[in-house]
mmCIF file of C-alpha atoms and ligand atoms in Angstrom:
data_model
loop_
_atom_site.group_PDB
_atom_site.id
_atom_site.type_symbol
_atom_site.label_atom_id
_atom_site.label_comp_id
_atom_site.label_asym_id
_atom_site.label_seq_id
_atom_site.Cartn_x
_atom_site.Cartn_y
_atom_site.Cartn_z
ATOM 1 C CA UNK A 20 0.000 0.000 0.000
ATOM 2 C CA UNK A 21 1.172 3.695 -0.673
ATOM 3 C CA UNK A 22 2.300 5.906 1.734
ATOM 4 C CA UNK A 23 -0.555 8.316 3.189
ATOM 5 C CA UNK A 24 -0.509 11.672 1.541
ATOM 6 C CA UNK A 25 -1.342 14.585 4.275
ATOM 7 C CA UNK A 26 -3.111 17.993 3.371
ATOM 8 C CA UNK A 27 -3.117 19.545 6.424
ATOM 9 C CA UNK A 28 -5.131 22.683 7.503
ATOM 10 C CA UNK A 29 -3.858 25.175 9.895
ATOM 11 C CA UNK A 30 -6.923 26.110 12.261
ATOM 12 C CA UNK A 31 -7.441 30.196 12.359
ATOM 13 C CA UNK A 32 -9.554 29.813 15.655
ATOM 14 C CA UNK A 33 -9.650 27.931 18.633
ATOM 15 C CA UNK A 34 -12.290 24.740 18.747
ATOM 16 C CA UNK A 35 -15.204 26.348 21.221
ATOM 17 C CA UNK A 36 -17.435 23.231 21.931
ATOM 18 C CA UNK A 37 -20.929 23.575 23.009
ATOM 19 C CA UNK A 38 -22.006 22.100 26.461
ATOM 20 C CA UNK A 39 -24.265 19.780 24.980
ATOM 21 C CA UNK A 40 -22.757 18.158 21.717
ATOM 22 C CA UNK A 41 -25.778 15.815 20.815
ATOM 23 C CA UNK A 42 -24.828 12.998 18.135
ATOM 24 C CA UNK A 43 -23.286 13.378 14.410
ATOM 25 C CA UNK A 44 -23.560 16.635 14.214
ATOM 26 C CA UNK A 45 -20.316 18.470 14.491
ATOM 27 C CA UNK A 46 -17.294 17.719 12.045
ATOM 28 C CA UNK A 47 -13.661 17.835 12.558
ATOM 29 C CA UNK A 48 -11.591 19.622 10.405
ATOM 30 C CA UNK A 49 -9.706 16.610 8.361
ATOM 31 C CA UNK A 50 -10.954 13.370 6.241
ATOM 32 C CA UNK A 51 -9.074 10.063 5.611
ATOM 33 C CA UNK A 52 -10.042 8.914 1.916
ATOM 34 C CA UNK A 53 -8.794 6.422 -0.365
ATOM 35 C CA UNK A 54 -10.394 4.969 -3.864
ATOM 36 C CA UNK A 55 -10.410 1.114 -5.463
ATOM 37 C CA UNK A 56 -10.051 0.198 -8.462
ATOM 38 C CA UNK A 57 -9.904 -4.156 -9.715
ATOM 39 C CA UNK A 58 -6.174 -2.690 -11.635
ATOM 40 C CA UNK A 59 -5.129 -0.410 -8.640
ATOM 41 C CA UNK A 60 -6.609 -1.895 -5.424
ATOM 42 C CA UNK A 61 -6.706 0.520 -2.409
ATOM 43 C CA UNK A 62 -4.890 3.796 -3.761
ATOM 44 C CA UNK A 63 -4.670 7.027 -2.935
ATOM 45 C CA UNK A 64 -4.320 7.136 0.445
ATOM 46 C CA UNK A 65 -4.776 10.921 1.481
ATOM 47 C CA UNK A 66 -5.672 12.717 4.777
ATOM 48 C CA UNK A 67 -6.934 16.206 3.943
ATOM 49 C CA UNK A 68 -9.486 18.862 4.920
ATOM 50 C CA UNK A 69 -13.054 17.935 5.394
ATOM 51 C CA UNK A 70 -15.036 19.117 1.816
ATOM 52 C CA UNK A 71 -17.838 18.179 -0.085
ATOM 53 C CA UNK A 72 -17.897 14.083 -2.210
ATOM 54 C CA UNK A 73 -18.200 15.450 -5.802
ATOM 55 C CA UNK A 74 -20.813 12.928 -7.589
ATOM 56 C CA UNK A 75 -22.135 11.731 -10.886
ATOM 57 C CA UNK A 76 -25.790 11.568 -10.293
ATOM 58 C CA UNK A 77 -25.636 7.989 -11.768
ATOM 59 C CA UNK A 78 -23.028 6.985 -8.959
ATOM 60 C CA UNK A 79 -24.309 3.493 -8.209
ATOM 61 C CA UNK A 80 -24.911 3.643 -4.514
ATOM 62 C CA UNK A 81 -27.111 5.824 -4.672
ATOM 63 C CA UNK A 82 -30.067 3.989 -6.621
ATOM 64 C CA UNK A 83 -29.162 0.317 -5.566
ATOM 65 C CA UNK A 84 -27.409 0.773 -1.617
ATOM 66 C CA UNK A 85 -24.503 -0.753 -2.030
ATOM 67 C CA UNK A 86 -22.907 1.322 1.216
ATOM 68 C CA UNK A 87 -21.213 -0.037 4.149
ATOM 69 C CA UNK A 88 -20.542 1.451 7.449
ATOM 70 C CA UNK A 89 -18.709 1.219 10.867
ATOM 71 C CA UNK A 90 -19.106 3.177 13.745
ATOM 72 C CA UNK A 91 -16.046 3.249 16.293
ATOM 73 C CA UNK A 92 -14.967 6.131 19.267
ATOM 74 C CA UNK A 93 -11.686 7.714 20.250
ATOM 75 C CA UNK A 94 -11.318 8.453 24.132
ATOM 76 C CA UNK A 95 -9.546 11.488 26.069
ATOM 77 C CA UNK A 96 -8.064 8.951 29.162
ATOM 78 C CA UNK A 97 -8.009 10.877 32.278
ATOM 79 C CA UNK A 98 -3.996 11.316 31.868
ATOM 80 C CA UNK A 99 -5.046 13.110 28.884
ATOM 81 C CA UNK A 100 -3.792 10.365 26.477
ATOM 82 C CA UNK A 101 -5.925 9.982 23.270
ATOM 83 C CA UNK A 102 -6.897 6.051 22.756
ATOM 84 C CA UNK A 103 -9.195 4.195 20.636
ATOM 85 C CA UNK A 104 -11.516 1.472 21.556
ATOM 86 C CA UNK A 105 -11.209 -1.957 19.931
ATOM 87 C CA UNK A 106 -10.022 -0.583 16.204
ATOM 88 C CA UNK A 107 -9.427 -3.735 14.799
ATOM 89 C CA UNK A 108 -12.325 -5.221 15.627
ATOM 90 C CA UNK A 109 -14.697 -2.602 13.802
ATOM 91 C CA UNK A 110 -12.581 -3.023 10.988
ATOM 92 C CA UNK A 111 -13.086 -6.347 10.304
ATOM 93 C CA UNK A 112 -16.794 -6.213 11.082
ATOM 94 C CA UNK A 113 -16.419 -3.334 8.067
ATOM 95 C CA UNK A 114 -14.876 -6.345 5.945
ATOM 96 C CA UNK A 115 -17.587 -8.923 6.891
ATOM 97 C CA UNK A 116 -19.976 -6.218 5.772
ATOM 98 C CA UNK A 117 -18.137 -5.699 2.607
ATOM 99 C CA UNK A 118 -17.959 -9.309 1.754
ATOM 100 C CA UNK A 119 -21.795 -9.493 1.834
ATOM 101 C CA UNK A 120 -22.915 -6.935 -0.327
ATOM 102 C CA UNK A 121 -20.061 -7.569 -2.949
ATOM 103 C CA UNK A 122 -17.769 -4.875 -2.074
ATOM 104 C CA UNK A 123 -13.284 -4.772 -2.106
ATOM 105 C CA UNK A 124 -12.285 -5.304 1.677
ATOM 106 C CA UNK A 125 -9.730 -3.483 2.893
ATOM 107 C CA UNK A 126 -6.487 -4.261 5.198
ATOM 108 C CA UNK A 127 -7.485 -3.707 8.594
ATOM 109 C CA UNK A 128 -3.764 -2.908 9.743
ATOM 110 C CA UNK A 129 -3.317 0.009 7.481
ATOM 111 C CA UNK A 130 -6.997 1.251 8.156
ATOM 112 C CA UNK A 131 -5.840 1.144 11.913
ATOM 113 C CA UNK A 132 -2.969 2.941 11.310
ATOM 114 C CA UNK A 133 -4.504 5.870 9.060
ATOM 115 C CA UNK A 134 -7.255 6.375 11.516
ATOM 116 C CA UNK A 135 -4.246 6.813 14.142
ATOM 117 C CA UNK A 136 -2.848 9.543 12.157
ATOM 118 C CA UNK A 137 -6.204 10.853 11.585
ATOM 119 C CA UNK A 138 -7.214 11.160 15.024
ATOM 120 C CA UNK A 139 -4.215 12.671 15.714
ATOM 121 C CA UNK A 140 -4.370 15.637 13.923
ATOM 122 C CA UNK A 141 -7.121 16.587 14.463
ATOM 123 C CA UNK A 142 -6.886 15.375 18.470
ATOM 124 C CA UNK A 143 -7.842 18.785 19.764
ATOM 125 C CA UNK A 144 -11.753 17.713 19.057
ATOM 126 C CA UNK A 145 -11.826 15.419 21.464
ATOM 127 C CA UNK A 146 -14.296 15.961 24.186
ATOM 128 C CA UNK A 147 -13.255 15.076 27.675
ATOM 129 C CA UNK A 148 -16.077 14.013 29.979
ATOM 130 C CA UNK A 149 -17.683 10.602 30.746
ATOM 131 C CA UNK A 150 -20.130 9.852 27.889
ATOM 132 C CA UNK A 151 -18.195 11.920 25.471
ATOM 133 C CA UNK A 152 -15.954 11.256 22.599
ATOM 134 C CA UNK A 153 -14.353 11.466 19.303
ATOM 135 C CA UNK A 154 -17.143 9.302 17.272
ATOM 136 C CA UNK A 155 -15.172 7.683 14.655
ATOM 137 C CA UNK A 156 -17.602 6.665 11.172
ATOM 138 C CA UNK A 157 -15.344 4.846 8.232
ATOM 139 C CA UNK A 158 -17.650 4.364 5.304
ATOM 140 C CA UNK A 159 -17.621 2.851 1.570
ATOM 141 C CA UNK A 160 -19.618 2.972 -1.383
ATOM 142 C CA UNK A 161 -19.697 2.205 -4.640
ATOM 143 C CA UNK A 162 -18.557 4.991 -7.123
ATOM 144 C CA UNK A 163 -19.172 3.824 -11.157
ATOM 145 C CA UNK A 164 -21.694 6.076 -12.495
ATOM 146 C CA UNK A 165 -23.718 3.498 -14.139
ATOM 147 C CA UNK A 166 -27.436 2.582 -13.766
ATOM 148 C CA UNK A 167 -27.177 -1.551 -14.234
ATOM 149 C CA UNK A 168 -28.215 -3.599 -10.852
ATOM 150 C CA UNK A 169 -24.344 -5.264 -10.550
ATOM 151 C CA UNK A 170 -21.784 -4.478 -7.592
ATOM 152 C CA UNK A 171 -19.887 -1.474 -8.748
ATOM 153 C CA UNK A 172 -16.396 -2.052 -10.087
ATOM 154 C CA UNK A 173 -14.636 1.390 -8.291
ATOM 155 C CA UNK A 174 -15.217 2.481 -4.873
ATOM 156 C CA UNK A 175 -14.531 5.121 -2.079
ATOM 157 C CA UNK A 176 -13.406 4.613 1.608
ATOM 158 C CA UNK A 177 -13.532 7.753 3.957
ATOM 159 C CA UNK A 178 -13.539 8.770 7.695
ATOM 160 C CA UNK A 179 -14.941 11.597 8.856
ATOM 161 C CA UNK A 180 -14.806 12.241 12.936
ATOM 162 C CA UNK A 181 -17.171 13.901 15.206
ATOM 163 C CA UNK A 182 -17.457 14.957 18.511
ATOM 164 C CA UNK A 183 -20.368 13.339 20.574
ATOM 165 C CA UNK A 184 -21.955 13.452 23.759
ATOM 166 C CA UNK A 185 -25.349 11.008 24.576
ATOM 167 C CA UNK A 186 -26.491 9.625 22.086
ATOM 168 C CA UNK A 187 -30.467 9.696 23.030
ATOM 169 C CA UNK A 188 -32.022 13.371 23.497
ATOM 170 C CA UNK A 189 -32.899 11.861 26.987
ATOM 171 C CA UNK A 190 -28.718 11.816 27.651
ATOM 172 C CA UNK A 191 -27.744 8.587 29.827
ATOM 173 C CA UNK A 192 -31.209 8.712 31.357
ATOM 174 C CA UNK A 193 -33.030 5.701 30.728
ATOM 175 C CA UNK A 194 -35.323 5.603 27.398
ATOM 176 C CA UNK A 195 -38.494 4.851 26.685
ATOM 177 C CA UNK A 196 -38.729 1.704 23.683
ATOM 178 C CA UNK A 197 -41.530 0.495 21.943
ATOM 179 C CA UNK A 198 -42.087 -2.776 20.576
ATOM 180 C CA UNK A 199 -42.558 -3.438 16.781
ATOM 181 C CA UNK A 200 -44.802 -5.775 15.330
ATOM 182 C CA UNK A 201 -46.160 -3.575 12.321
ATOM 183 C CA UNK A 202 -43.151 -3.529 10.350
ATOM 184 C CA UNK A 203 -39.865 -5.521 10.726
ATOM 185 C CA UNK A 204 -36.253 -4.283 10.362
ATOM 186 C CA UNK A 205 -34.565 -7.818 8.784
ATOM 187 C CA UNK A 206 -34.657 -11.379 7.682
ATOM 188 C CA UNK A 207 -32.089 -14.309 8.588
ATOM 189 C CA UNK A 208 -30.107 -15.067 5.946
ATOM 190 C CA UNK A 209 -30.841 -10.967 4.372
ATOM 191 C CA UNK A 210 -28.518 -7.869 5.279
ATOM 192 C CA UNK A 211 -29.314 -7.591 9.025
ATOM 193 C CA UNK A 212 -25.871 -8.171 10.685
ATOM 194 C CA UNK A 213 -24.076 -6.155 7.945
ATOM 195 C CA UNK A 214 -23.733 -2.672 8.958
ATOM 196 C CA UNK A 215 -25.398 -0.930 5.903
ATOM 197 C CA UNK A 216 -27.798 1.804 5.019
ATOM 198 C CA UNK A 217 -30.376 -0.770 3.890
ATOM 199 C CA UNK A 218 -31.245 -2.188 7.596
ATOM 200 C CA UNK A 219 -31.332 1.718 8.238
ATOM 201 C CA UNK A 220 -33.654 3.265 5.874
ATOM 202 C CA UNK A 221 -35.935 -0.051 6.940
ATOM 203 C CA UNK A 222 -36.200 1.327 10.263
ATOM 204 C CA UNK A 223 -36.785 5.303 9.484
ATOM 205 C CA UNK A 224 -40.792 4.454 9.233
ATOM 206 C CA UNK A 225 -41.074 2.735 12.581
ATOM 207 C CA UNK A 226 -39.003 4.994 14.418
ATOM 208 C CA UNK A 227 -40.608 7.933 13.300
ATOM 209 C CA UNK A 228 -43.969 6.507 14.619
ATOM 210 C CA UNK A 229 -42.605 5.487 17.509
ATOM 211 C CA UNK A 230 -41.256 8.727 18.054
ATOM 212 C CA UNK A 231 -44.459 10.701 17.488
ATOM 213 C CA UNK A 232 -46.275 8.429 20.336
ATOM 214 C CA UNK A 233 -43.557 9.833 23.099
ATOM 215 C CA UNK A 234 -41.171 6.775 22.444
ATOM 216 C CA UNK A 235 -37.443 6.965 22.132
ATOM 217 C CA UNK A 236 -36.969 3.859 19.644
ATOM 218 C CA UNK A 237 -38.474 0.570 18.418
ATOM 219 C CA UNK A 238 -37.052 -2.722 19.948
ATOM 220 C CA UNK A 239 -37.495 -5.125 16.641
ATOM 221 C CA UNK A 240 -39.144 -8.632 16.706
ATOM 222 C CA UNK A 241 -38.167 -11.104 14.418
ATOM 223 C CA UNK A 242 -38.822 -11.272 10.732
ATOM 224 C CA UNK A 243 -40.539 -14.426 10.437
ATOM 225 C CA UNK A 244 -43.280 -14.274 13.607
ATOM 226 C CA UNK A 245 -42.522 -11.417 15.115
ATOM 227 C CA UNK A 246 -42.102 -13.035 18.458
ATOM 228 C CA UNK A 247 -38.429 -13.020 19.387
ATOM 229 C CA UNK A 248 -36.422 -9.747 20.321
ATOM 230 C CA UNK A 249 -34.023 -8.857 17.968
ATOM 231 C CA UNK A 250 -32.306 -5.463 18.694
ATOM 232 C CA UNK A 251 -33.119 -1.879 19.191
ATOM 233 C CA UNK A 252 -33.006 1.007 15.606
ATOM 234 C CA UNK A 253 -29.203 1.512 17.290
ATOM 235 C CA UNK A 254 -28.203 -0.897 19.835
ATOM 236 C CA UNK A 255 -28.322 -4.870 20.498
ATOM 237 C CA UNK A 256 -30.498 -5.763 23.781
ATOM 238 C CA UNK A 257 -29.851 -7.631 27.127
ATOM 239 C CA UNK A 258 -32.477 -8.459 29.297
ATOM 240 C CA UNK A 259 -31.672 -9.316 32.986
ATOM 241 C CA UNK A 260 -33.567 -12.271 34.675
ATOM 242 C CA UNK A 261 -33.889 -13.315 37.936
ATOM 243 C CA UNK A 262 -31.616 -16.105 37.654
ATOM 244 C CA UNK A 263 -29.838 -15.321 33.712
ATOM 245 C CA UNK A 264 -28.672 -12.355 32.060
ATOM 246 C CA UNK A 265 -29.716 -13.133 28.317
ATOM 247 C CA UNK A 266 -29.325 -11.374 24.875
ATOM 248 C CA UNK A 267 -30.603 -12.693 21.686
ATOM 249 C CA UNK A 268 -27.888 -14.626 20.191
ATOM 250 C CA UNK A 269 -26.351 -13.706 16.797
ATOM 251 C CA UNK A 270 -28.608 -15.837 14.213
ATOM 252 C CA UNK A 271 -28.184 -13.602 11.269
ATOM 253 C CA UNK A 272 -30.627 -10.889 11.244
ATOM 254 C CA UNK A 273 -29.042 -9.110 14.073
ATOM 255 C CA UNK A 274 -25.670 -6.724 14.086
ATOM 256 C CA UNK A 275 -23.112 -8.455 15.890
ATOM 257 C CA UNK A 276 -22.002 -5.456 17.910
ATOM 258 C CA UNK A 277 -18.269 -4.902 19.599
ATOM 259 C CA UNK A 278 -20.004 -3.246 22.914
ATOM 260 C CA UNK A 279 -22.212 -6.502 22.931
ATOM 261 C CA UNK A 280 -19.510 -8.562 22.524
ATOM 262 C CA UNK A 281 -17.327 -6.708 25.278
ATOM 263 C CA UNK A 282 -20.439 -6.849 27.859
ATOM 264 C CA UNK A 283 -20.770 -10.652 27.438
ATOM 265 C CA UNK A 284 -17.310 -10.663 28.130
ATOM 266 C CA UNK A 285 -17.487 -8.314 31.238
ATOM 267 C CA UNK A 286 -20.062 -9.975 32.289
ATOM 268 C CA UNK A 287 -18.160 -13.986 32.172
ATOM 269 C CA UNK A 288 -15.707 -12.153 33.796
ATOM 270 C CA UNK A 289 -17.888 -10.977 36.885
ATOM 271 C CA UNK A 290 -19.149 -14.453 36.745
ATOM 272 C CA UNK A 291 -22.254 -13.860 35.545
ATOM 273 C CA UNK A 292 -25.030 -16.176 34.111
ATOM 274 C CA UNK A 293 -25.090 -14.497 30.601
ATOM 275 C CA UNK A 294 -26.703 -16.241 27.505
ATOM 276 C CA UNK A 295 -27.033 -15.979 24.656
ATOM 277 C CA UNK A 296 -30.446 -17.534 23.241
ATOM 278 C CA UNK A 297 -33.811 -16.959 21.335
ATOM 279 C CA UNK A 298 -35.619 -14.376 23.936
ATOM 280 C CA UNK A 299 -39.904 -14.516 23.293
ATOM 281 C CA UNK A 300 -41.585 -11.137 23.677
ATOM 282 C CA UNK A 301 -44.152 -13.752 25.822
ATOM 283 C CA UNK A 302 -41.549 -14.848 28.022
ATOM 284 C CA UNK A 303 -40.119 -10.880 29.025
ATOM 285 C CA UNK A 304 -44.321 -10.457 29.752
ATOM 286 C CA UNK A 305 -44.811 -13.368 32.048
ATOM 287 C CA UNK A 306 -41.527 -12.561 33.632
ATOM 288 C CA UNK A 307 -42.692 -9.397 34.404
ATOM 289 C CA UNK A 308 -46.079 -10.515 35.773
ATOM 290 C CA UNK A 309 -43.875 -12.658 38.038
ATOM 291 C CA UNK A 310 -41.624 -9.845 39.297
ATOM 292 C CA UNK A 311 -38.423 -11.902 37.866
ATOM 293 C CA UNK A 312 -37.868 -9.411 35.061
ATOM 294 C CA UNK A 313 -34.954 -7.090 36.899
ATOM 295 C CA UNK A 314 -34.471 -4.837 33.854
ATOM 296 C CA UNK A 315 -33.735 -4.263 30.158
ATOM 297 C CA UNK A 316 -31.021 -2.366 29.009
ATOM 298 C CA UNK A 317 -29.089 -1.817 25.493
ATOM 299 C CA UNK A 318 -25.448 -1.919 23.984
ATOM 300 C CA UNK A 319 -24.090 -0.018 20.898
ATOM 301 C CA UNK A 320 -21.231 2.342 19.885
ATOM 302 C CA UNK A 321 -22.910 5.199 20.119
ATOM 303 C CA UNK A 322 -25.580 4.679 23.080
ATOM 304 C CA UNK A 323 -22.791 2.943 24.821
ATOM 305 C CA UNK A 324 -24.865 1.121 28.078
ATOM 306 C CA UNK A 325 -28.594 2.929 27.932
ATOM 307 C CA UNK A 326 -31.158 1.181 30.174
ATOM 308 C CA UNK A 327 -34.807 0.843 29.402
ATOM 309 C CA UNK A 328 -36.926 2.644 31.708
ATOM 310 C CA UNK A 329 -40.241 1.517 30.040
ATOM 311 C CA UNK A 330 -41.075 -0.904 27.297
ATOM 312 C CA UNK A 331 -44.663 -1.460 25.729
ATOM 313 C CA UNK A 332 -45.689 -4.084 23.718
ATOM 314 C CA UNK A 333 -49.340 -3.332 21.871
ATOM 315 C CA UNK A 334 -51.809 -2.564 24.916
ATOM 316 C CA UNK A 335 -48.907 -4.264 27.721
ATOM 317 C CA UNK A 336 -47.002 -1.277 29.249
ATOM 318 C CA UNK A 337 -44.239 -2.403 31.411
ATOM 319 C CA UNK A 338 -42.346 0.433 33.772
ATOM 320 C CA UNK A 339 -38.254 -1.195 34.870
ATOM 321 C CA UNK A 340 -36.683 -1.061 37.817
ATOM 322 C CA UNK A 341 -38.835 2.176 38.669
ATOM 323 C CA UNK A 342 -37.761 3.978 35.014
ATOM 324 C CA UNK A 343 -34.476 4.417 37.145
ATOM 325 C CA UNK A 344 -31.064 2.999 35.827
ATOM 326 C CA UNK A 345 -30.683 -0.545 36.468
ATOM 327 C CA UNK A 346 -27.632 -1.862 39.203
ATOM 328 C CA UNK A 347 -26.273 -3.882 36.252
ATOM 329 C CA UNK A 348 -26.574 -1.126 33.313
ATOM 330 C CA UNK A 349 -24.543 1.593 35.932
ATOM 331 C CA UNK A 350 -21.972 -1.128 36.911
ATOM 332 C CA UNK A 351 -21.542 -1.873 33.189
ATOM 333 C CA UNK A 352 -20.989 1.672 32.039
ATOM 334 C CA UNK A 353 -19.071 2.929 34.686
ATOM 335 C CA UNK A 354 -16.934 -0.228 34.272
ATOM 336 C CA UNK A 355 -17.123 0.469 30.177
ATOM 337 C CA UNK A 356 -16.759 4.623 30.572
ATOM 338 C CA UNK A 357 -14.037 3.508 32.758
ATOM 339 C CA UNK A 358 -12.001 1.352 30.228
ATOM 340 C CA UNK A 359 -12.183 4.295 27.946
ATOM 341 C CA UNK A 360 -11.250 7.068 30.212
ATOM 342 C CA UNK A 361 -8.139 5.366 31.408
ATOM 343 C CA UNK A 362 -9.479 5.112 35.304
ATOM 344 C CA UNK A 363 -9.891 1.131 35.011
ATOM 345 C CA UNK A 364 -6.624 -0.857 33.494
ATOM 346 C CA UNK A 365 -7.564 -2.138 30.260
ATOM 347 C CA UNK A 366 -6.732 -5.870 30.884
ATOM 348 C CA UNK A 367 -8.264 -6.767 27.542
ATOM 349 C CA UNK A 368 -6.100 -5.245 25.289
ATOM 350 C CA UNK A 369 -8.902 -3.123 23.452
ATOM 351 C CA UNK A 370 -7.356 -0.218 24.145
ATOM 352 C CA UNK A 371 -5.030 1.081 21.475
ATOM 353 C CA UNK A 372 -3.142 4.437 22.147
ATOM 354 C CA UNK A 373 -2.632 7.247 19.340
ATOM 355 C CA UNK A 374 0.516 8.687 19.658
ATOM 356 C CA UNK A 375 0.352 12.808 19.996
ATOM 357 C CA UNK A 376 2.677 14.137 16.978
ATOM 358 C CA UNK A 377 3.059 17.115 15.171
ATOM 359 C CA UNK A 378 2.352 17.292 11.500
ATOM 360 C CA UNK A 379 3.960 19.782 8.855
ATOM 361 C CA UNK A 380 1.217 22.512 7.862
ATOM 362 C CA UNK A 381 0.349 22.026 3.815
HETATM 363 C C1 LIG B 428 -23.243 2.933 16.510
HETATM 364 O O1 LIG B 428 -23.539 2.656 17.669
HETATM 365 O O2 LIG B 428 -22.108 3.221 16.132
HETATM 366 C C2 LIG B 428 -24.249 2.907 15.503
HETATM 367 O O3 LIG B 428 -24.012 2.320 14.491
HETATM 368 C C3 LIG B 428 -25.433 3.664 15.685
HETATM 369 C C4 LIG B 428 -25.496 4.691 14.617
HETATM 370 C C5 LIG B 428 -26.339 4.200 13.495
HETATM 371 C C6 LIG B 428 -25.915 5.997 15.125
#
């Protein structure tokens, strides 16, 4: 692979964050891009200043989808080190993704790397309390300006950064879910654990409904009966049992997520009973009825832990723990905010540091 090319911009003012950042919608000031080609591979490595994607209006994601995303997050530690949670392990998730929808992969050490330098320049974005952070989104998509249903022979990779805060309006509070029977979000054996715009724009509908009757999100059923969970619009779910910690397991038509994957791991670790296993909308009912359901809370990149204060399913209406934060969901995001902010040793290894440098004006 080529060496990366750098076009950097010297900043005129200082950054001046707002208190409240909200999600996606401030931009840093520099881009990581490179193009594909089948004679060329990867090419054209470049890190320059954040512009508009010129664009045939025949470019072929745009009619037929074929767009792939990943959503990652780089940390301010409390020693004021930068760091970046589990890299490598969004990057291949961005391959497996690729690899479904017919797209070039890409090498997941050199993507590491260039996000490294990325997030180093442009370091100084970086928000520094608990919940905040550097939200990291790598992205592809097809680029041939042609209007035939095949996979697109040329692509584009790019990063763009962004500082976040919560990622519900509510903050860390917990959120109010509704669940969907009217519509569903994916199919085994379809797109559903491949992080793309399809399983995204399936969702809008639901959510906006949702939205309008007070809720925060929809909490999907299966595609078939619509009787198991599935996950939430942004984040896989855990329920905690009595006796069992369980989470649907992965069977296709859910995103395998790296902060589910972490929890279950946290949670082994703390000796929990976690499962993984088919979880019936009937079952989370009757547990309720029983008193054995102890609360319901989510997982994702961007929500990080977010528990569930209330969950309704048609005319059932089910408050949690009070509509207070659950024991579990404040132990695992302390212990998660914690891993990030460089207060709890990382004894996992999913911590990788970005080295502070400084980089020759353009
Ligand atoms: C993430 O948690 O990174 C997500 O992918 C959610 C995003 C769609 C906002």
């Amino acid at each position: 692979m080529e060496q990366i090319k750098y076009i950097i911009k010297e900043r005129a003012e200082k950054i001046v964050l707002p208190e409240k950042l909200g999600f996606g919608q401030i931009f840093t000031d520099h881009v990581f891009e490179m193009d594909y080609n089948p004679k060329k591979g990867w090419h054209n490595p470049t890190i320059k200043p954040i512009d508009s994607l010129p664009m045939h209006p025949a470019t072929s994601f745009i009619h037929y989808g074929q767009t792939i995303f990943e959503g990652m997050k780089a940390f301010k530690t409390i020693n004021d080190e930068v760091v970046l949670f589990r890299p490598d392990v969004h990057i291949q998730r961005l391959n497996n993704s690729a690899r479904r929808i017919c797209m070039p992969e890409v090498d997941v050490n050199f993507v590491v790397e260039a996000l490294k330098e990325l997030v180093a320049i442009d370091s100084d974005w970086i928000p520094a309390k608990r919940g905040e952070a550097l939200y990291i989104r790598p992205f592809m998509f097809g680029t041939d300006p042609a209007l035939g249903v095949r996979p697109s022979f040329e692509y584009k990779f790019v990063i763009v950064l962004s500082p976040v805060g919560a990622y519900y309006p509510e903050g860390f509070k917990p959120v109010k879910i509704l669940v969907q029977d009217d519509y569903v979000r994916a199919v085994r054996k379809g797109l559903g654990e491949c992080k793309t715009a399809a399983n995204y724009a399936a969702s809008l509908l639901a959510t906006e409904e949702a939205v309008r009757k007070g809720f925060t999100q929809v909490l999907w059923l299966d595609g078939v009966e619509q009787k198991y969970l599935e996950e939430v619009g942004t984040m896989n779910i855990f329920v905690t049992f009595k006796n069992e910690v369980a989470t649907p397991n992965l069977n296709g038509s859910i995103l395998p997520g790296v902060t589910r994957r972490s929890v279950i791991q946290i949670l082994k670790e703390w000796n929990m009973n976690i499962v993984e296993r088919p979880i019936s909308i009937q079952e989370v009912i009757s547990s309720y009825e029983k008193g054995d359901l102890l609360g319901v809370f989510g997982t994702g990149t961007a929500a990080i832990i977010s528990s569930v204060g209330w969950l309704t399913y048609k005319d059932k209406n089910m408050t949690l723990n009070n509509g207070q934060p659950g024991e579990l969901d404040t132990k695992l995001f302390n212990e998660l905010t914690g891993i990030h902010r460089g207060e709890k040793e990382d004894e996992h290894g999913w911590i990788y540091k970005v080295e502070k440098k400084d980089f020759a004006v353009s």
